[in-house]
Amino acid sequence: MATDRAAKRAANEEAGGSSDRGRPDNAHALILAAAARLFRERGYAETSLRDIAAVVGIKAGSIYYHFASKEEIATEVMNEGIRVVSDAVTGALTALPRSVKPPDRLRCAIDTHLSALLEASDFTSAHIRIYGYVPAEVRKAAAKARAGYDGVWKSLLDELASSGHIRPETDHTLLRLAILGTLNWSLEWYDAEARSPREIAAVFFDIFARGALVPGRPGAHR
Amino acid sequence: MATDRAAKRAANEEAGGSSDRGRPDNAHALILAAAARLFRERGYAETSLRDIAAVVGIKAGSIYYHFASKEEIATEVMNEGIRVVSDAVTGALTALPRSVKPPDRLRCAIDTHLSALLEASDFTSAHIRIYGYVPAEVRKAAAKARAGYDGVWKSLLDELASSGHIRPETDHTLLRLAILGTLNWSLEWYDAEARSPREIAAVFFDIFARGALVPGRPGAHR
DNA sequence: TTGACTACCTAACGTCTGTTAGGTCAAGTC
DNA sequence: GACTTGACCTAACAGACGTTAGGTAGTCAA
């Protein structure tokens, strides 16, 4: 059975550690990359294994030498997608000098998340795009990784709050959902020909930081 | 052919005007309602005509007496979804007394859109959910209706700007995309057991109106 | 009583899907 | 030179899908 083969391969690779030449199974990576691109462009159900195989230049059946199922591919794509954006954001934040104030750390996180989503990674955008459309088991597996990344944003907002930069009456959860919603929704309208992710991120930060309305005008505050 | 039958029915209904008893084809509406609910819950590709038929209590083939194709169902669901939210928002805005200031008009639009999306209409939420996953032709048909609703928001923001309530340097397009992104993304996380759409909308308005950061703090502004 | 019409049903069609059994063939090992 | 193994391929399977042809029970008008 092809399933057994794939299982054996996976076991060998992870357990064996330095399996022959440390070469990380090129086809495995190629299939994942093709799947990520197609999932991002079309969605999960709209992408067949035959489509993925065609991009890689092999036949659909051969995919089962590397993966046990379509769901396994989706799971790996989604986990990689969260890993990429999570590493990018935490990396960018830790690379910041100590002198950088919390608001600019938020600016940095917004910029990095949006760039990962729109430019850097098909995996990240695929994750966001197919999350709600994938079989329940796959989604459950992806939810774990997601929760970890959510934690990054939670602690960033906590940081901002405890340094007194967030309005005390602001709900942290809804603020986080508003920011991430704004960023993730950009997948629906982003046009690479128009403004760059960096420019867009700058405007979004400004909106969330200072608000869009002029203070002091009649009806501006409650 | 069932196709011809459905076509004839449609022609009769629209052209005939006062066709018998003015009864608007009950099954037609039931099928659309079932489709909207399932599209909202699962997505377009994840919902089969057999699923829809089962909810209505008929067999899949019988759907073709009322519709020419699955794509036609999707088109009608999506157009109805935009119609509902568009009517709701414009209705709520025009119902507002003249004395209401522009910022509170924005508050009203946010509240109404979110309520339509999360509570009032499976059609609206289905539209938002399946828009990016539907065959190109269906999406093209839906894009027209969408553009009309976008116009409502554009003129609302223009109104706010010309009355001097929006910060002059704020990009209108990105502000609109941020607000609608925040609202529409709520489909991904909304939990009916927790806070109500009204409460959520109030917090979101506050964030977009005043911003989340405390002004005057170091690093708060550029 | 007949004939038309409405609103379904049954049964199947062709196609696409994820998946699997078994074969092939080059590269490397003993 | 025989043998193993990795990486594919072919061919097919069962099931689901959108869709259609043709049939049927009930209603209603003439």
PDB file of C-alpha atoms (C1' of nucleotides) in Angstrom, chain D residues 2-30:
ATOM      1  C1'  DA D   2      22.000 -10.574  -8.787  1.00  0.00           C
ATOM      2  C1'  DC D   3      19.351  -7.868  -5.438  1.00  0.00           C
ATOM      3  C1'  DT D   4      17.437  -4.110  -3.219  1.00  0.00           C
ATOM      4  C1'  DT D   5      15.460   0.318  -3.012  1.00  0.00           C
ATOM      5  C1'  DG D   6      13.716   4.934  -4.165  1.00  0.00           C
ATOM      6  C1'  DA D   7      10.735   7.313  -7.040  1.00  0.00           C
ATOM      7  C1'  DC D   8       7.910   7.255 -10.011  1.00  0.00           C
ATOM      8  C1'  DC D   9       3.881   5.355 -13.519  1.00  0.00           C
ATOM      9  C1'  DT D  10      -0.425   3.042 -15.234  1.00  0.00           C
ATOM     10  C1'  DA D  11      -4.780   1.668 -14.535  1.00  0.00           C
ATOM     11  C1'  DA D  12      -8.343   1.228 -12.108  1.00  0.00           C
ATOM     12  C1'  DC D  13     -11.699   1.599  -8.039  1.00  0.00           C
ATOM     13  C1'  DA D  14     -15.659   3.337  -5.458  1.00  0.00           C
ATOM     14  C1'  DG D  15     -18.034   7.159  -4.425  1.00  0.00           C
ATOM     15  C1'  DA D  16     -19.713  11.772  -5.032  1.00  0.00           C
ATOM     16  C1'  DC D  17     -20.967  15.254  -7.980  1.00  0.00           C
ATOM     17  C1'  DG D  18     -23.978  18.229 -11.270  1.00  0.00           C
ATOM     18  C1'  DT D  19     -27.220  17.209 -14.442  1.00  0.00           C
ATOM     19  C1'  DT D  20     -30.959  15.105 -17.448  1.00  0.00           C
ATOM     20  C1'  DA D  21     -34.643  12.011 -19.449  1.00  0.00           C
ATOM     21  C1'  DG D  22     -38.675  10.358 -18.648  1.00  0.00           C
ATOM     22  C1'  DG D  23     -42.399   9.074 -15.573  1.00  0.00           C
ATOM     23  C1'  DT D  24     -46.290   9.990 -12.112  1.00  0.00           C
ATOM     24  C1'  DA D  25     -49.703  11.715  -8.850  1.00  0.00           C
ATOM     25  C1'  DG D  26     -52.556  15.508  -7.967  1.00  0.00           C
ATOM     26  C1'  DT D  27     -55.167  19.736  -9.386  1.00  0.00           C
ATOM     27  C1'  DC D  28     -58.008  22.242 -12.260  1.00  0.00           C
ATOM     28  C1'  DA D  29     -60.621  23.999 -16.384  1.00  0.00           C
ATOM     29  C1'  DA D  30     -63.632  22.899 -20.230  1.00  0.00           C
TER      30       DA D  30
END
